[in-house]
Coordinates of C-alpha atoms in Angstrom, one line a residue:
M1 CA 59.8 103.0 58.4
R2 CA 58.5 103.1 62.0
Y3 CA 54.9 103.1 63.2
A4 CA 53.7 104.8 66.3
E5 CA 51.3 103.3 68.8
N6 CA 48.5 105.3 67.2
S7 CA 49.4 103.9 63.8
S8 CA 50.2 107.4 62.4
V9 CA 52.8 107.2 59.6
L10 CA 56.2 108.7 60.4
E11 CA 58.7 110.0 57.9
P12 CA 62.2 108.6 58.0
N13 CA 63.5 111.6 60.0
G14 CA 61.0 110.7 62.8
R15 CA 58.6 113.6 62.1
P16 CA 54.9 112.8 61.6
H17 CA 53.8 112.3 58.0
L18 CA 52.2 115.3 56.3
M19 CA 48.6 113.8 56.6
S20 CA 49.2 113.3 60.3
R21 CA 50.4 116.9 60.7
L22 CA 47.3 118.2 58.9
G23 CA 45.2 116.6 61.5
R24 CA 42.3 114.2 61.6
S25 CA 39.6 116.8 60.8
Y26 CA 41.2 117.5 57.5
Q27 CA 41.4 113.7 56.7
Y28 CA 37.7 113.4 57.5
A29 CA 36.9 116.3 55.2
V30 CA 38.9 114.8 52.3
A31 CA 37.2 111.4 52.8
G32 CA 33.8 113.1 52.7
V33 CA 34.6 114.9 49.5
L34 CA 35.8 111.6 47.8
L35 CA 32.7 109.8 48.9
S36 CA 30.5 112.5 47.5
L37 CA 32.3 112.3 44.2
L38 CA 31.8 108.6 44.1
L39 CA 28.1 108.9 44.8
L40 CA 27.7 111.6 42.1
A41 CA 29.5 109.4 39.6
G42 CA 27.4 106.4 40.4
L43 CA 30.4 104.4 41.4
T44 CA 29.1 103.0 44.7
T45 CA 28.9 99.3 45.3
A46 CA 25.1 99.2 45.0
P47 CA 24.2 97.0 42.0
A48 CA 22.6 98.7 39.0
P49 CA 19.0 97.7 38.3
A50 CA 18.9 94.8 35.9
R51 CA 17.6 95.5 32.4
A52 CA 14.9 93.2 31.0
Q53 CA 16.6 90.7 28.7
E54 CA 15.0 89.6 25.4
P55 CA 14.5 85.8 25.5
R56 CA 16.8 83.7 23.4
I57 CA 14.8 82.3 20.5
V58 CA 15.1 78.8 19.1
D59 CA 14.1 78.0 15.6
V60 CA 14.2 74.2 14.7
G61 CA 12.9 72.1 11.9
V62 CA 10.1 69.6 12.7
T63 CA 8.6 66.7 10.8
F64 CA 5.4 64.8 11.3
Q65 CA 4.7 61.4 9.8
V66 CA 1.0 61.2 9.2
K67 CA -1.6 59.5 7.0
N68 CA -3.6 61.2 4.3
V69 CA -6.9 59.9 5.6
N70 CA -10.2 61.6 6.5
R71 CA -12.0 60.6 9.7
S72 CA -13.4 64.1 10.2
K73 CA -17.1 65.2 10.2
L74 CA -16.6 66.7 6.7
P75 CA -17.0 63.9 4.1
C76 CA -14.4 64.0 1.2
G77 CA -11.9 61.6 -0.3
A78 CA -8.3 61.0 0.5
D79 CA -6.0 58.2 -0.7
G80 CA -4.8 56.9 2.7
S81 CA -1.1 57.2 1.9
D82 CA 1.7 57.9 4.3
V83 CA 2.9 61.5 4.0
T84 CA 5.4 63.7 5.7
L85 CA 4.5 67.2 6.8
V86 CA 7.5 69.6 7.3
G87 CA 7.5 72.6 9.5
R88 CA 9.4 74.9 11.9
M89 CA 9.1 75.3 15.7
V90 CA 9.9 78.7 17.0
G91 CA 9.9 79.8 20.6
P92 CA 11.9 80.9 23.7
A93 CA 14.8 78.7 24.4
S94 CA 13.8 78.6 28.1
V95 CA 10.5 77.0 27.3
L96 CA 11.7 74.5 24.6
A97 CA 14.6 73.3 26.8
N98 CA 12.5 72.6 29.9
Q99 CA 11.0 69.2 29.3
D100 CA 8.9 69.2 32.4
G101 CA 7.5 72.6 32.7
H102 CA 4.1 74.0 31.6
A103 CA 4.3 74.7 27.9
P104 CA 1.4 75.7 25.6
V105 CA 2.0 75.7 21.9
T106 CA 0.0 77.2 18.9
L107 CA -0.2 75.1 15.7
Y108 CA -0.5 77.4 12.7
S109 CA -2.0 76.3 9.4
H110 CA -1.7 78.5 6.3
E111 CA -4.2 79.6 3.7
F112 CA -4.6 78.5 0.1
S113 CA -1.6 79.7 -2.1
F114 CA 0.7 80.2 0.9
G115 CA 2.9 78.0 3.0
K116 CA 4.6 78.0 6.4
W117 CA 6.5 81.0 5.1
F118 CA 3.4 83.1 5.7
W119 CA 4.1 82.8 9.5
H120 CA 7.9 83.0 9.1
F121 CA 8.3 85.7 6.5
P122 CA 11.9 86.5 5.4
D123 CA 11.7 90.1 6.7
P124 CA 12.2 90.6 10.4
T125 CA 9.4 93.2 10.6
Y126 CA 6.9 90.7 9.4
D127 CA 8.3 87.4 10.8
Y128 CA 5.2 86.6 12.9
A129 CA 6.6 83.4 14.6
T130 CA 9.9 85.0 15.7
L131 CA 8.2 88.2 16.9
M132 CA 5.6 86.1 18.9
A133 CA 8.5 84.1 20.4
G134 CA 9.9 87.4 21.6
Q135 CA 6.6 87.7 23.6
G136 CA 7.1 84.3 25.1
H137 CA 5.0 82.1 22.7
V138 CA 5.9 78.8 21.1
S139 CA 4.6 78.4 17.5
I140 CA 4.6 75.4 15.2
L141 CA 4.2 76.2 11.5
V142 CA 3.6 73.4 9.0
D143 CA 3.4 73.2 5.2
R144 CA 0.1 71.5 4.7
I145 CA -0.1 68.4 2.4
G146 CA 0.6 69.5 -1.2
Y147 CA 2.5 72.6 -0.2
G148 CA 6.2 73.7 0.3
D149 CA 8.4 71.0 1.7
S150 CA 5.7 68.5 2.6
T151 CA 4.5 65.6 0.5
H152 CA 2.8 66.4 -2.8
P153 CA 0.3 63.7 -3.8
N154 CA -1.9 64.1 -6.8
G155 CA -4.0 67.1 -6.0
F156 CA -7.3 65.2 -6.3
Q157 CA -6.2 62.6 -3.7
T158 CA -6.6 64.9 -0.6
C159 CA -9.2 67.3 0.7
M160 CA -10.1 69.6 3.6
G161 CA -11.4 66.8 5.8
A162 CA -8.0 65.1 5.4
A163 CA -6.2 68.3 6.2
A164 CA -8.2 68.5 9.5
D165 CA -7.4 64.8 10.2
Q166 CA -3.7 65.6 9.7
I167 CA -4.0 68.5 12.1
N168 CA -5.4 66.2 14.7
Q169 CA -2.6 63.7 14.1
I170 CA -0.1 66.5 14.7
V171 CA -1.8 67.5 17.9
T172 CA -1.5 64.0 19.1
Q173 CA 2.2 63.9 18.4
V174 CA 2.8 67.3 19.9
R175 CA 1.1 66.3 23.1
A176 CA 3.1 63.1 23.3
G177 CA 6.4 64.5 22.0
T178 CA 6.6 61.8 19.3
Y179 CA 7.4 64.0 16.3
Q180 CA 10.9 64.6 14.9
T181 CA 13.2 67.6 15.2
D182 CA 16.5 68.4 13.5
S183 CA 18.0 69.6 16.7
G184 CA 17.6 68.0 20.2
A185 CA 14.9 65.8 21.6
P186 CA 11.3 66.9 20.9
R187 CA 9.4 68.1 23.9
S188 CA 5.7 67.5 24.7
F189 CA 3.2 70.3 25.2
D190 CA 0.3 70.2 27.7
K191 CA -1.9 72.8 25.9
V192 CA -2.4 73.1 22.2
V193 CA -4.1 76.0 20.3
L194 CA -5.2 75.7 16.7
A195 CA -4.7 78.8 14.5
G196 CA -5.4 79.0 10.8
H197 CA -5.4 81.5 8.0
S198 CA -8.6 81.2 5.9
G199 CA -8.4 77.8 4.3
G200 CA -6.1 76.7 7.1
A201 CA -8.7 78.1 9.5
M202 CA -11.4 76.0 8.0
A203 CA -9.3 72.9 8.4
S204 CA -8.6 73.9 12.0
E205 CA -12.3 74.4 12.7
I206 CA -13.1 71.0 11.3
A207 CA -10.3 69.5 13.5
A208 CA -11.6 71.2 16.6
Y209 CA -15.2 69.9 16.4
S210 CA -14.4 66.6 14.8
F211 CA -11.7 65.4 17.2
G212 CA -11.5 67.9 20.2
G213 CA -8.3 67.7 22.2
V214 CA -7.4 71.4 21.8
D215 CA -7.5 74.3 24.2
G216 CA -8.3 77.2 21.9
L217 CA -8.9 78.3 18.3
V218 CA -7.7 81.4 16.4
V219 CA -9.3 82.2 13.0
F220 CA -7.5 84.5 10.6
A221 CA -9.7 86.0 7.9
H222 CA -12.0 82.9 7.3
A223 CA -15.8 83.0 7.2
N224 CA -18.3 80.4 6.1
Q225 CA -20.5 83.0 4.4
G226 CA -20.3 86.5 2.9
P227 CA -17.8 86.1 0.1
T228 CA -17.3 89.0 -2.3
L229 CA -18.0 88.7 -6.0
R230 CA -14.3 88.7 -6.5
G231 CA -13.8 85.8 -4.1
V232 CA -16.5 83.8 -5.8
N233 CA -15.2 84.5 -9.3
E234 CA -11.6 83.5 -8.3
G235 CA -13.0 80.2 -6.9
L236 CA -14.9 79.5 -10.1
V237 CA -11.9 80.1 -12.3
Q238 CA -9.8 77.8 -10.1
G239 CA -12.5 75.2 -10.1
G240 CA -12.7 75.3 -13.9
I241 CA -9.0 74.6 -14.2
C242 CA -9.4 71.6 -11.9
L243 CA -12.3 70.3 -13.9
L244 CA -10.0 70.1 -16.9
G245 CA -7.5 68.0 -14.8
G246 CA -5.5 70.8 -13.1
Q247 CA -1.8 71.6 -13.5
P248 CA 1.4 70.2 -11.9
A249 CA 2.1 71.5 -8.4
G250 CA 5.4 72.6 -9.7
P251 CA 8.2 71.4 -12.0
G252 CA 8.5 67.6 -11.8
L253 CA 5.7 67.4 -9.3
P254 CA 2.3 65.6 -9.5
G255 CA -0.7 67.2 -11.2
G256 CA -4.2 68.1 -10.0
Y257 CA -3.3 71.6 -8.7
A258 CA -4.5 75.1 -9.7
Y259 CA -3.8 78.7 -8.6
Y260 CA -6.3 80.8 -6.7
G261 CA -5.7 84.0 -8.7
Q262 CA -4.3 83.1 -12.0
T263 CA -1.8 86.0 -12.4
A264 CA 0.5 87.7 -10.0
D265 CA -1.6 90.8 -10.2
D266 CA -4.8 88.8 -9.4
W267 CA -3.1 87.2 -6.5
Q268 CA -1.9 90.5 -5.1
R269 CA -5.3 92.1 -5.3
N270 CA -6.9 89.0 -3.6
F271 CA -4.7 89.0 -0.5
F272 CA -3.1 92.5 0.0
A273 CA -4.5 95.9 0.9
G274 CA -2.6 98.4 3.0
A275 CA 0.7 96.3 2.7
D276 CA 4.2 97.4 2.2
P277 CA 5.0 97.1 -1.6
R278 CA 8.3 95.4 -0.7
V279 CA 6.4 92.7 1.2
V280 CA 4.0 92.1 -1.6
A281 CA 6.9 91.9 -4.1
A282 CA 8.7 89.4 -1.9
A283 CA 5.7 87.2 -1.3
T284 CA 4.4 86.9 -4.8
P285 CA 7.1 84.5 -6.2
M286 CA 6.4 82.2 -3.2
R287 CA 2.7 81.6 -4.1
H288 CA 1.7 78.0 -4.6
R289 CA -0.9 76.2 -6.6
D290 CA -3.6 74.4 -4.5
P291 CA -4.7 70.8 -4.5
C292 CA -7.9 70.5 -6.5
G293 CA -9.3 68.2 -3.9
N294 CA -9.0 71.1 -1.4
A295 CA -10.6 73.6 -3.7
F296 CA -13.7 71.4 -4.3
S297 CA -14.1 70.3 -0.7
F298 CA -13.7 73.9 0.6
A299 CA -16.6 75.1 -1.6
A300 CA -18.7 72.1 -0.8
G301 CA -17.9 72.2 2.9
L302 CA -18.8 75.8 3.8
L303 CA -22.4 75.1 4.8
P304 CA -21.9 71.9 6.8
N305 CA -18.8 73.4 8.4
G306 CA -20.7 76.5 9.5
A307 CA -23.4 74.3 10.9
N308 CA -20.9 72.4 13.0
L309 CA -19.2 75.4 14.6
R310 CA -21.7 75.4 17.5
Q311 CA -20.0 72.2 18.7
I312 CA -16.8 74.1 19.5
T313 CA -16.7 75.0 23.2
V314 CA -13.1 76.2 23.7
P315 CA -12.2 79.9 23.6
V316 CA -12.2 81.3 20.0
L317 CA -10.6 84.4 18.6
L318 CA -11.8 85.8 15.2
L319 CA -9.6 88.3 13.2
Y320 CA -10.6 90.1 10.1
G321 CA -9.4 93.0 7.9
L322 CA -12.0 95.5 6.9
S323 CA -10.4 95.9 3.5
D324 CA -10.5 92.2 2.7
A325 CA -11.1 91.6 -1.0
L326 CA -12.5 88.1 -0.6
Y327 CA -15.1 88.6 2.2
D328 CA -17.7 91.3 2.8
Q329 CA -16.6 92.8 6.1
P330 CA -17.6 93.4 8.8
A331 CA -20.8 91.5 7.9
A332 CA -19.0 88.2 7.2
G333 CA -17.0 88.3 10.5
E334 CA -20.1 89.2 12.6
A335 CA -22.0 86.3 11.0
E336 CA -19.1 83.9 11.7
K337 CA -19.2 84.8 15.4
R338 CA -22.9 84.0 15.6
L339 CA -22.2 80.5 14.2
F340 CA -20.3 79.7 17.4
A341 CA -23.3 80.3 19.7
P342 CA -23.9 79.3 22.4
N343 CA -20.1 79.4 23.1
P344 CA -19.7 82.3 25.6
D345 CA -16.0 82.9 24.9
V346 CA -15.8 84.2 21.3
T347 CA -13.8 87.4 20.7
L348 CA -14.2 89.3 17.4
K349 CA -11.6 91.8 16.2
F350 CA -11.5 93.9 13.0
F351 CA -8.4 95.7 11.6
P352 CA -9.0 98.9 9.5
N353 CA -7.3 99.2 6.1
S354 CA -6.1 95.6 6.3
G355 CA -6.5 92.9 3.6
H356 CA -6.8 89.2 3.7
A357 CA -3.2 88.3 4.5
L358 CA -3.4 89.8 8.0
A359 CA 0.1 88.9 9.2
L360 CA 1.7 90.7 6.2
Q361 CA -0.2 94.0 6.3
H362 CA 0.7 97.3 7.9
T363 CA -1.5 96.3 10.8
A364 CA 0.6 93.2 11.5
P365 CA 1.8 94.6 14.9
D366 CA -1.8 95.1 16.0
V367 CA -2.6 91.6 14.9
R368 CA 0.3 90.1 16.8
A369 CA -0.5 92.1 19.9
T370 CA -4.1 91.0 19.8
V371 CA -3.2 87.3 19.5
S372 CA -0.5 87.5 22.2
G373 CA -2.8 89.3 24.6
W374 CA -5.6 86.8 24.0
L375 CA -3.3 83.7 24.4
T376 CA -1.9 85.2 27.6
A377 CA -5.3 86.1 29.1
H378 CA -6.4 82.5 28.5
G379 CA -3.4 80.9 30.1
L380 CA -2.1 79.7 26.7
R381 CA 1.3 81.2 26.9

């Protein structure tokens, strides 16, 4: 094959190739049509806009070696023993893998009868910790002493003041990165928020004003006043069982424990209103007896705890369901906010048609959005 000086292609017989014979104007027209088709098909070399990627989420086991002691401002007895508290840490992989970057964490403490499973429910629609991780938040969820996978002492040998002390011990370890994980090296966190559900919220409040060292407080469904008649009666029944020595925490476990809500039906009415029946049915078999020392010190500690809330100066978020069977809402929540005065940064939020177990109600998405927005607005994400 021969090439002319103008690089037109010649056929073997020496005649110009067909395209050359048709002329350059035709070639330009064809090229223009092809380019138009490419543009219409979106096949140009310009990169397509990148779609937002969901963060990869890490879920690892954590353990904290702490002492069952009470150095808080709420007097009550504990046996001083060494105990192990077991939990999960759930958050974006990018945050947990970066040992040097800014990293806030929220430490969640559960209510009487529950466990860390409340925050990590085995239904993706209500898995609070995983869904919060999808919004960029790191959560640590711990079985409190006497619950779930953590140490079970005799139930009379611990109390709410000791629970607060253990929260403070966890905060110290979280800030220093001296806890244990079942995967990789533990990282330290420069900001720590305490969050608790009712009884766990009371322990978190006690920890906040007794020891300080935290950057925020989130209270789910706890008030130091305004219980309903049902709430009082359930407490009296539980206390009566404890006065008789209590019951074992579970098969083969130490004694000194009692249910808050003696039957499954009682328990469901206490904690759920406006919840998916599937969620209620799945949660009920996981309910736990409570340490009697917690039950007694909770009741005895309401007045002094309420009086001490004015010492808390960090930002506070209060969350309540208006269909709570255990507290008279909205009066109890409004009164709780007043106890934090003169703190200028206390946010109060009510959720209609929602019961005591806020993270497991139909309003759970609104609850998560409220907490996520509040944490982000305060630089705690």
